[in-house]
Amino acid sequence: SLPSHSPSFSSPVSQFARVWIPDADEVWKSAELTKNYKHGDSTLHLTLEDGMDIEHKLDDKTKNLPHLRNPDILVGENDLTALSYLHEPAVLHNLKVRFTDSKLIYTYCGIVLVAINPYENLPIYGSDIINAYSGQNMGDMDPHIFAVAEEAYKQMARDERNQSIIVSGESGAGKTVSAKYAMRYFATVSGAATEANVEEKVLASNPIMEAIGNAKTTRNDNSSRFGKYIEIGFDKRYRIIGANMRTYLLEKSRVVFQADEERNYHIFYQLCASSHLPEFKNLKLGSADVFHCTNQGRNPVIDGVDDAKEMCTTQHAFSLLGINELNQKGLFQVLAAILHLGNVEIKDRDSDSSIIPPNNRHLTVFCELMGVTYQDMSHWLCHKKLKTAQETYIKPIPRLQASNARDALAKHIYAKVFNWIVDHVNKSLRATVKQHSFIGVLDIYGFETFEINSFEQFCINYANEKLQQQFNMHVFKLEQEEYLKEQIPWTLIDFYDNQPCINLIEAKMGVLDLLDEECKMPKGSDDSWAQKLYNTHLKTCSLFEKPRMSNKAFIIQHFADKVQYQCDGFLEKNKDTVNEEQINVLKASKLDLLVELFQDEEKVTSPTGTAPGGRTRLSVKPKEVRSGASSKEHKKTVGCQFRNSLAMLMETLNATTPHYVRCIKPNDLKFPFTFDPKRAVQQLRACGVLETIRISAAGFPSRWTYQEFFSRYRVLMKQKDVLSDRRLTCRNVLEKLVQDQDKYQFGKTKIFFRAGQVAYLEKLRADKLRKACVRIQKTIRCWLVRKKYLRKKHAAITIQRYTRGHQARCLVKYMRQTLAAITIQKFQRMCVQRKVYLQKQAAALVMQTILRAYMARQKYQGLLRNHKAVFIQKHVRGWLARQRYKRSLRAIVYLQCCIRRMKAKKELKKLKIEARSVEHFKKLNVGMENKIMQLQRKLDEQAKDNRVTSERLNCLETSHAVESEKLKVEVSKLKGIEEEAKNNANRVTSLLEQLERLRKELTTTQKEKKTIEDWATKYRDEMEKMVAELKQQNGLLKTEKDDLNRMIKEQSQQMTEKMTRALAEETQQLESDLNEERSRYQNLLTEHLRLEERYDDLKEEITLSVSVPKPGHRRTDSTHSSNGSECTYNSEFAESEESSRHGEDVTRGMDTSLTLKLQKRVTELEQEKSSLRNELENKEDQFQRARVRDDEEHKKSRGAELEYESLKRQELDSENKKLKHDLTAMRQSLLGNAGAGAGAPGSPPYKVLMDQLNSSCEELEVRKEEVLILRSQLVSQKEAMQHKETMTEPVHYAEDVHKMKDSGAITQAYLGLKETNRLLEGQMQQQRRSYDNEVEVLRGELQSVKEENNRQQQLLAQNLQLPPEARIEASLQHEITRLTNENLMLRTEDPTAYRSAKVNILRRMVDLMEQLEKQDKTIRKLKKQLKVFSKKIGEMGGKEGDTISPGQMVEETVRPVNIPRREKDFQGMLEYKKEDELKLVKNLILELKPRGVAVNLIPGLPAYILFMCLRHADYVNDDQKVRTLLTSTINSIKKILKLLLYLCSNTKRGDDFETVSFWLSNTCRFLHCLKQYSGDESFMKHNTPKQNDHCLSNFDLAEYRQVLSDLAIQIYQQLIKCMENILQPMIVSGMLEHETIQGVSGVKPTGLRKRTSSIADEGTYTLESILRQLSAFHSTMCQHGTDPELIKQVVKQQFYIIGAVTLNNLLLRKDMCSWSKGMQIRYNVSQLEEWLRDKSLMLCGAKETLEPLIQAAQLLQVKKKTDEDAEAICSMCNSLSTSQVSNHSSLFCSCTKPIRALSTTHTRLRDRCETPQLLMDTKIIYPVTFPFNPSSLALETIQIPGSLNLAFLTRV
């Protein structure tokens, strides 16, 4: 067993120690010792976790103690090597805790990433997670497949070495998914080097390979039935340029056979599911249940998978990878033909031959699809050709062999298709440029062992033996490198070397060698091969065994387990033969694709490389193929091919740096997050994880830096032990704490501990802290209890004093009240008792009377009932007796009849028998006549008797009738007598009742009289009380009046606050909409700039490729660097312009495709923008419809409002007609006067337009004033109605109460007040509805303004493409026509939307007026130019004249005198020559050093100089000079930004913040100058009179202002990116890992994947580093004169980045989720807020960006026990999303004890409507605005320093 305890303990295993013991069900079970273990004991006394006491017997031979458990602090560690006790139960328990409790599927084990399949989709693979892991160290984040991919990518770039990621595991463990996510990570973080979207193609290869290579098995619904190694190629900038795929061991046997509950390859079911589509009709497919190749598993459907949709995905992937529709069609034909071939039925002709029935439907379809003849294929399916030395024979084959040949052909065809697809995928992914490095992803099968293992499992386990050997050597090598690096003595670690097992398989005379030799034998068989194996290896190799009960199997001891292989089928699978004549038939096919599949059958060296059980591999074609060697190479066996391909794979892996991912299948039932320890331990043993643990445990697995050890175990040191040298301090302390020096070693930078030592140190530390806590608790509790006792003592004395006084007073009061009460009670009781007595007496008399009468009646009723009952019983009993008699008589008669009938029948039977005999007839005849005479005599006698009897009966009947009539008469008489008796009795009872009623009425009248008298007295008393109560209510009403007045005031205040809040929310909503639109615009601008840059780069590349480069030198962007280049800008500028012109001429035809791509991209962006706008409009429409639905509920009370709307509609109709008439007149005037002066200010069209526009503007102002008046009236009416509501009722009620003397009057007054209140409420609701409607209208106007803005932008873009002369005319004509059409459409279609349409029309009219003003300015400018030209012409004409008048001479002499006087008055302009423009741009922009300018000169000096030059160009009216100056300035600034961006991306420089900040400040200042001196009144009001004189006079530069604004946005975004690159490395270390408050959180033990140290060593960042960097940013921007509002926006963006990065790392790191870390974060945030306060930036919105981080820190510290705590969490975390709160709480719960309120919190957070995104987007850039900031600096006072080399500028 592994070393599991430290001898540093006084006893190795002491009482209460927790250990692991073996268990049959759970593999390992935890227990605790109840008694100390002594040396020599054979049993341990343990208590299990369920409380059961057991005795554990130790092994008699080894006496090994059980494994010890790790301390609780180490449970759930990210890295298994960080565990103090490294053994199998600790590893298994740690994985189980992380998987089941924390829902974490990834765990490090040294260099291995263990991935457990959760069988559930987890939200941990999004782009935000990829961005979070990008650029991070592997130990700094929680384990993840992205961390392994990032480590491989980083090592490839850092070490210049190829990398490999080896993903292995069982089927269903998640290998393919892990490999897929690794490739997705590379595709996302690296990007493609070309526009061909290589990363999309790499990802698109996955669905293709899954369709043709994956199938459903009993273990996995999407199991990869082949291995693959994908090499992803990168260029020198580490961007993806291509990929290459190598495949291994395709399972071909699955094509023709599937086990129960399994499926064939997905592509067959996808074809069958899509058979109804038109393009698949010719394949003649149907349901998958019809075909033999797809119905053997009897489960053709996978839950949750739609094969038809998957087919569409596969087709799309084919198209993306360049496989055209023709080839796709051919592929599908071949695959469908395989299905039909499987259904071909072969029957026996005789015992040695077979036949296919003629016109077999499936074979016919197969031949049609494959393009071959039916006769040839049917013939060679049932025959084979045998070749001898002289002759060739054609021999029929039996049905079984024919079926096998048919299946072999299907497998071979599918292997060809698979290889062809892989070939084409590789062609599509092949790099077009030279590959610099690659990362390989190996997705390969894990170790397999089943009940029956054949050739497939043998090859798979052979490959795993090779990979395990490579893995062991790599782990051993890393351990050795670590020890040598730290200069620790290296002792050889004994680990399992599986080279003997590999030699057994692949060495000379090994298993594969003997198998190949047996395959060459003519009569070789599996049995003979097995005997050779027994003879060769049974006695010589200990790893080879023979089963006891079998002679056709062998056992090999692999590194994971013993595996027994069955020899049956080994030779056949190793040969993998196919009938050559069938192949020849397919080669003669008419289908081009099929011919292409088989054309390389004789050329390629093992192209298919068929492998075990029909598995195949794709090998790379050799560079040279020798003639004559093809036939020999083609005869290679499957085992030989697989051995060669495995050797190539190992050679590739050994040449790369490997990274290992071991996938574990947690259970076989695919239950989510269910952990089966038995299955997990099997896989851990098989995949080498436990071997890694064993190697680590054999050395020094625990490693600490000296600083970490000192910080963690500082509590174990005394003050005198702490020295300045940390290493010496740690050495001294360890020598005292651990006596055995072999348990640790001191390295150069780390301390190495053996297994168990960290647990021992943790125990010492916990004991020391426990003792300190006990002492602190003792002292604190004593102080608290004493303080509480003194406080209670003083309180008790005070309470006693007051209590005794109170008791004495209460006693006196009680005695007085008792005496009075006794007296009152005496009289009261007497009165009550007398009244009770009288009531009881009266009640008793009444009860006696009633009771006696009742008893008499009951007695009478009883006698009567008895008499009647006796009478009834008499008759009933008689009737019953007669009935019984009759029934008995009938029964007796019936019984007699039956008996007589029976006797008669018997007699008749006898007589019939006798009658049949002859003798009987003879006897009968004797004496017949005598008998006849006797019978006749008897008949006569009987007739006489009958007559006598009938006469008697008649007499009896007549007498009975007479007697019955007499009886009836007597009965009727008796009934009459009885009725008379009844009537007499009833009359007596009624008389008695009447008498009793009269007595009761007498008593009731007496009682009523008495009650009336009592009521009269009570009424008198009640009236007196009512008067007193009314007086009391009067006083109460007065107080209520005061309360109501106070409530009125409060409600008015609340209403005011509510209105203010509503306005603020509306304003905030509008601001958010504006910011959203601004953000979209800036994003589109960024995308446009990126496309422009890409276009420029491609143009330069094409130019360079076309032009002949000079030898030894080529000019690139790096030539323009500002770090000491001596080349002047003139040459560069000239060369670039010449090259660009030349490139444009040469590559004009070559750029067509690129231009089309860029145009397509721009259109896509525009469509995206329009879709976003439509989405916004749809949401607003939904909101409006919801509001409309709410308003429809109040339609009943809208009569007056509807009348008002109808009047407004009529008014708008009239205005519409007027407007239509005006527009018609305008159009006619423009069309009628289209001459040269049509656009002049004095022309009729101009006058008409001006008149109409002025009237429209006036009407617009009037409407605006009406809207404002209506708003104010609504607000005032609302307040008045509320005031009336609250004031009217209490005032009237209080005044009228005094007048009311009766309850009826009070009721009437109340009803009146109620009616008044109802009326007032109705009026208020009506006013509220009108207000809501008005707000809705204003929102509609706002939406229309947005739409108009978008349309104007599109129109502006179209006009910019026209010449300047045609812009205004085209825009006017377009606007007038469109307005007219829209006006007419609105009037006819939707009159209700006319108000918003009118506002839009008026706005457009205003825009037209502005354009007319621009035209007017252009005309004035042309007039001024005309005047200047006329003056020049006059001067030239005066000089050429022959005679000069004296007046002219005087004028000429005067002019030179006036010019110098004007120059003396400096106008704030700078003059330069045309040829000096390049020099100006070079000295002022390209070669300017920002640091010197910012420190020594005024801020924004370059902007002022450029604007002064621009002013002079405007002054001389030189439009070309203005245009070239602005264009050169903008292009030069862009060139600087591009150069900085290039340097930053290639040289990783981060110090260009100063340059970008400098040009952002100057660009904004230049933009402000253009606005300030534009002549616009809105800007001029901020100027001084002198500054207004300096305004531009000839040119309107509004378009250039927009261009400069876009340029400023670009610079701002680059500034943010630069700032982010500088801050990014500091944030996590400074905000999370660094302990700002020392000692609050200790360092936990770490494994091989060490995290960044949280101690402030050299080179680590702290919070102070972040604050210093923020201060540096702020001071730099202030020195450059950046606008204060812009600085606030930059700081807000900085703080957002800090908060987002910190929160993302906090959400992804379980070790950071603790109470102490929450306190550290809150302290760090407070320091950032203090920095904002010092810089006066608290109101910039930066603090709000940290709110999610603050709430996350509070969530770490808040209580989480009860439902109230859950409610508090939900209300507190309003800035965090539901997924963030849930994830954060889950991580905290997994770090500490389970939280009861966690489920409640999750339930309440589900109701939130928000995006499920977990991480914050760190790439978000807030939309920037540039508020106008005029300069107070006078232009004429600016001096140009000589250091700028601008002496060629002349002041004007």
Short mmCIF file of C-alpha atoms in Angstrom, two decimals, residues 1121-1276:
data_model
loop_
_atom_site.label_atom_id
_atom_site.label_comp_id
_atom_site.label_asym_id
_atom_site.label_seq_id
_atom_site.Cartn_x
_atom_site.Cartn_y
_atom_site.Cartn_z
CA SER A 1121 7.78 53.54 -36.50
CA SER A 1122 8.63 56.57 -34.44
CA ASN A 1123 11.66 55.09 -32.66
CA GLY A 1124 14.58 56.55 -34.50
CA SER A 1125 13.91 56.19 -38.22
CA GLU A 1126 15.95 58.65 -40.30
CA CYS A 1127 13.79 58.47 -43.40
CA THR A 1128 11.88 61.62 -44.15
CA TYR A 1129 8.16 61.68 -44.65
CA ASN A 1130 8.44 63.26 -48.10
CA SER A 1131 9.97 60.21 -49.68
CA GLU A 1132 7.63 57.87 -47.89
CA PHE A 1133 4.59 59.87 -48.79
CA ALA A 1134 5.61 60.19 -52.41
CA GLU A 1135 6.50 56.53 -52.73
CA SER A 1136 3.28 55.45 -51.11
CA GLU A 1137 1.23 57.68 -53.40
CA GLU A 1138 3.06 56.47 -56.49
CA SER A 1139 2.78 52.85 -55.44
CA SER A 1140 -0.89 53.27 -54.64
CA ARG A 1141 -1.55 54.83 -58.05
CA HIS A 1142 0.42 52.12 -59.76
CA GLY A 1143 -1.32 49.45 -57.68
CA GLU A 1144 -4.70 50.88 -58.52
CA ASP A 1145 -3.92 50.70 -62.23
CA VAL A 1146 -2.49 47.21 -62.07
CA THR A 1147 -4.90 45.58 -59.63
CA ARG A 1148 -8.09 47.24 -60.73
CA GLY A 1149 -9.22 44.01 -62.26
CA MET A 1150 -7.89 41.89 -59.42
CA ASP A 1151 -9.77 43.73 -56.66
CA THR A 1152 -13.20 42.96 -58.08
CA SER A 1153 -13.81 39.87 -55.99
CA LEU A 1154 -12.44 41.53 -52.88
CA THR A 1155 -14.61 44.60 -53.44
CA LEU A 1156 -17.64 42.38 -53.88
CA LYS A 1157 -16.82 40.65 -50.59
CA LEU A 1158 -16.48 43.95 -48.80
CA GLN A 1159 -19.71 45.21 -50.33
CA LYS A 1160 -21.42 42.01 -49.25
CA ARG A 1161 -20.10 42.48 -45.73
CA VAL A 1162 -21.31 46.09 -45.66
CA THR A 1163 -24.76 45.04 -46.84
CA GLU A 1164 -24.84 42.37 -44.15
CA LEU A 1165 -23.98 44.96 -41.54
CA GLU A 1166 -26.69 47.27 -42.87
CA GLN A 1167 -29.19 44.41 -42.78
CA GLU A 1168 -28.17 43.64 -39.23
CA LYS A 1169 -28.61 47.28 -38.31
CA SER A 1170 -32.06 47.35 -39.92
CA SER A 1171 -33.03 44.12 -38.17
CA LEU A 1172 -32.01 45.61 -34.85
CA ARG A 1173 -34.07 48.67 -35.58
CA ASN A 1174 -37.04 46.54 -36.57
CA GLU A 1175 -36.68 44.60 -33.34
CA LEU A 1176 -36.66 47.84 -31.38
CA GLU A 1177 -39.73 49.01 -33.28
CA ASN A 1178 -41.50 45.72 -32.66
CA LYS A 1179 -40.82 45.95 -28.94
CA GLU A 1180 -42.09 49.50 -28.84
CA ASP A 1181 -45.17 48.45 -30.82
CA GLN A 1182 -45.79 45.68 -28.32
CA PHE A 1183 -45.51 48.17 -25.51
CA GLN A 1184 -47.92 50.50 -27.26
CA ARG A 1185 -50.39 47.67 -27.90
CA ALA A 1186 -50.25 46.77 -24.24
CA ARG A 1187 -51.00 50.35 -23.32
CA VAL A 1188 -53.86 50.43 -25.82
CA ARG A 1189 -55.34 47.31 -24.25
CA ASP A 1190 -55.24 49.01 -20.87
CA ASP A 1191 -56.93 52.08 -22.27
CA GLU A 1192 -59.74 50.08 -23.87
CA GLU A 1193 -61.01 49.18 -20.41
CA HIS A 1194 -62.03 52.80 -19.83
CA LYS A 1195 -63.89 53.47 -23.09
CA LYS A 1196 -67.21 54.06 -21.34
CA SER A 1197 -66.11 57.37 -19.85
CA ARG A 1198 -64.45 58.87 -22.92
CA GLY A 1199 -67.32 60.77 -24.52
CA ALA A 1200 -65.88 64.22 -24.12
CA GLU A 1201 -62.41 63.05 -25.13
CA LEU A 1202 -63.76 61.46 -28.34
CA GLU A 1203 -65.47 64.72 -29.24
CA TYR A 1204 -62.20 66.54 -28.67
CA GLU A 1205 -60.35 64.05 -30.87
CA SER A 1206 -62.93 64.36 -33.65
CA LEU A 1207 -62.51 68.14 -33.60
CA LYS A 1208 -58.74 67.75 -33.73
CA ARG A 1209 -59.10 65.28 -36.59
CA GLN A 1210 -61.19 67.72 -38.57
CA GLU A 1211 -58.63 70.43 -37.90
CA LEU A 1212 -55.81 68.12 -39.05
CA ASP A 1213 -57.75 67.21 -42.21
CA SER A 1214 -58.05 70.87 -43.09
CA GLU A 1215 -54.35 71.35 -42.38
CA ASN A 1216 -53.59 68.33 -44.55
CA LYS A 1217 -55.51 69.82 -47.46
CA LYS A 1218 -53.72 73.12 -46.99
CA LEU A 1219 -50.35 71.41 -46.86
CA LYS A 1220 -51.16 69.35 -49.95
CA HIS A 1221 -52.11 72.55 -51.78
CA ASP A 1222 -48.86 74.23 -50.70
CA LEU A 1223 -46.76 71.28 -51.85
CA THR A 1224 -48.55 71.17 -55.20
CA ALA A 1225 -47.88 74.87 -55.69
CA MET A 1226 -44.27 74.35 -54.76
CA ARG A 1227 -43.84 71.49 -57.24
CA GLN A 1228 -45.50 73.43 -60.03
CA SER A 1229 -43.35 76.48 -59.40
CA LEU A 1230 -40.19 74.33 -59.41
CA LEU A 1231 -41.18 72.48 -62.58
CA GLY A 1232 -42.34 75.62 -64.33
CA ASN A 1233 -39.25 77.69 -63.58
CA ALA A 1234 -36.47 75.16 -64.09
CA GLY A 1235 -34.14 77.70 -65.62
CA ALA A 1236 -30.77 78.88 -64.46
CA GLY A 1237 -32.19 81.14 -61.80
CA ALA A 1238 -34.71 78.71 -60.38
CA GLY A 1239 -32.73 78.20 -57.20
CA ALA A 1240 -31.82 81.85 -56.68
CA PRO A 1241 -33.04 83.66 -53.58
CA GLY A 1242 -35.28 85.93 -55.56
CA SER A 1243 -36.87 83.30 -57.75
CA PRO A 1244 -40.56 82.32 -57.35
CA PRO A 1245 -39.77 78.73 -56.23
CA TYR A 1246 -37.50 80.05 -53.56
CA LYS A 1247 -40.13 82.51 -52.34
CA VAL A 1248 -42.83 79.83 -52.29
CA LEU A 1249 -40.59 77.47 -50.38
CA MET A 1250 -39.56 80.13 -47.90
CA ASP A 1251 -43.15 81.26 -47.30
CA GLN A 1252 -44.39 77.73 -46.80
CA LEU A 1253 -41.50 76.73 -44.63
CA ASN A 1254 -41.87 79.83 -42.49
CA SER A 1255 -45.56 79.18 -42.02
CA SER A 1256 -44.84 75.54 -41.23
CA CYS A 1257 -42.22 76.53 -38.67
CA GLU A 1258 -44.60 79.02 -37.06
CA GLU A 1259 -47.33 76.40 -36.95
CA LEU A 1260 -44.87 73.93 -35.45
CA GLU A 1261 -43.95 76.38 -32.73
CA VAL A 1262 -47.65 76.99 -32.03
CA ARG A 1263 -48.24 73.24 -31.76
CA LYS A 1264 -45.30 72.89 -29.41
CA GLU A 1265 -46.68 75.67 -27.21
CA GLU A 1266 -50.08 73.96 -27.25
CA VAL A 1267 -48.49 70.71 -26.16
CA LEU A 1268 -46.69 72.46 -23.31
CA ILE A 1269 -49.88 74.25 -22.25
CA LEU A 1270 -51.82 71.00 -22.34
CA ARG A 1271 -49.15 69.32 -20.24
CA SER A 1272 -49.22 72.09 -17.64
CA GLN A 1273 -53.03 72.04 -17.60
CA LEU A 1274 -53.04 68.28 -17.15
CA VAL A 1275 -50.64 68.49 -14.25
CA SER A 1276 -52.54 71.36 -12.59
#
